[in-house]
Amino acid sequence: MSITSTPYGTLPSGEAVDLFTLTNANGLSAEVTNYGAILVSLNVPDREGALTDVVLGKDSLEDYLAGHPCFGSICGRVAGRIGGASFELDGKTYPLEANYEGISNLHSGPEGFHTMLWKAEIIEDFGVQKLQLQLTDPDGHNGFPGEVHCTVTYALLDNDALEIHYEASSDHTTPFNPTNHSYFNLRGEGDILGHKLQILADSVATVDENCSLIGRRDPVVAGYNDYREPVQLGSLKTLEVGNADIHFFLNEGRTAQAKLAARVIEPDSGRIMEVLTTAPGVQFYAGLSLSEEGPEIGKGGAHHKPMHALCLETQDYADSIHFPEMGNAILKPGETFKSTTLFRFSAQ
């Protein structure tokens, strides 16, 4: 595996941004920028060996800076929604920005990890080159307590898996629930209604009419949000919040080693993506809000519409701070948060 870097542009602050290209022994490649720790592109082969970029993104740093729906970003401190856009910890109330429908805090607000510049370093880990990205999130940033040190490491392995490893520590108890928010389309274009999805989960996290978590866990419903066996997305009567923007509790919970969480099959190209993770859950999102305010313009001028991509965001229960019985998305002093997710590709 090899990693190269090129200049990607400059932030309004004057800080330089780089673009890193990861390549494995089989010719797969990924591009990652240290702005937002964004996965910019991911080229994987179909059954004939033809490479296609299977993640949505933008053409340039300037396009990312202009705004986007977290394409390929690392979201944090907390990916997902914190209800009421505030929480109480040790007797103190912490108000957050209500950037989702004026009701909830989504992805930690508009200045979350997805908008921050990460310090980048190419490292070698047991003979494998990896891209290590680091940031320090100051105490009080976005309303959250404690200074958090976070490291995200990308590697494109020779078994055709993109590995993302997270580590973090904090000097104060704080909500913490990072994820990668890549939008996948295994055809490379068009809709995902022909994709077949499997998620190894017996239950989901129920939300209210505002998409806020309510501390309830319900069994999956056959023919609606039961993906324990592969389901062609286009065969479902509807794709909506309850089955296409919802958190699944993985059957094995949090694990020391990455286990199979989900599988996506695209019959036309033969591409298969397996998601393996140590995290206890995964948020499945079918891009329901893409192009709400007009077409979302992607790479090459592509117009992205709802159901043109899907996300499988490995994480814990986002609103654990309000519902601790549902998850453990809390980081305490003296602890080291560790989590690993792999997106492994093949074709048939």
PDB file of C-alpha atoms in Angstrom, residues 3-4 7 13 28 39 42 101 127 143 150 160 165 181 188 210 228 253 258 266-267 285 305 312 322 330 341 345:
ATOM      1  CA  ILE A   3       0.101   7.023   0.210  1.00  0.00           C
ATOM      2  CA  THR A   4       0.927  10.238  -1.636  1.00  0.00           C
ATOM      3  CA  PRO A   7      -1.944  20.447  -2.084  1.00  0.00           C
ATOM      4  CA  SER A  13      -7.938  31.343   7.606  1.00  0.00           C
ATOM      5  CA  LEU A  28      -8.007   0.223  -5.497  1.00  0.00           C
ATOM      6  CA  LEU A  39     -13.237  10.544   2.224  1.00  0.00           C
ATOM      7  CA  LEU A  42     -13.105   5.514  -3.366  1.00  0.00           C
ATOM      8  CA  GLU A 101     -35.482  21.820  12.614  1.00  0.00           C
ATOM      9  CA  GLY A 127       4.529  -2.589   7.566  1.00  0.00           C
ATOM     10  CA  GLY A 143     -21.091  23.929  23.635  1.00  0.00           C
ATOM     11  CA  CYS A 150      -9.151  12.621  18.643  1.00  0.00           C
ATOM     12  CA  ASP A 160      -9.691  -4.495  -0.400  1.00  0.00           C
ATOM     13  CA  HIS A 165      -9.844   3.513  13.284  1.00  0.00           C
ATOM     14  CA  HIS A 181     -20.727   9.827   6.933  1.00  0.00           C
ATOM     15  CA  GLY A 188     -21.365   4.926  -9.200  1.00  0.00           C
ATOM     16  CA  ASN A 210     -39.231  15.248  14.620  1.00  0.00           C
ATOM     17  CA  ARG A 228     -31.703  -9.420   8.493  1.00  0.00           C
ATOM     18  CA  GLY A 253     -23.357  -5.081  20.452  1.00  0.00           C
ATOM     19  CA  ALA A 258     -14.757  -5.945  14.142  1.00  0.00           C
ATOM     20  CA  GLU A 266     -25.308  -4.217  -6.373  1.00  0.00           C
ATOM     21  CA  PRO A 267     -26.405  -6.820  -8.965  1.00  0.00           C
ATOM     22  CA  TYR A 285     -29.662   6.497   5.777  1.00  0.00           C
ATOM     23  CA  LYS A 305     -31.463  13.221  -5.579  1.00  0.00           C
ATOM     24  CA  LEU A 312     -24.072   3.037   6.927  1.00  0.00           C
ATOM     25  CA  HIS A 322     -30.434  11.587  27.752  1.00  0.00           C
ATOM     26  CA  ILE A 330     -20.061   9.096  26.752  1.00  0.00           C
ATOM     27  CA  THR A 341     -14.859   0.082  11.068  1.00  0.00           C
ATOM     28  CA  PHE A 345     -15.197  -4.707  -1.177  1.00  0.00           C
TER      29      PHE A 345
END
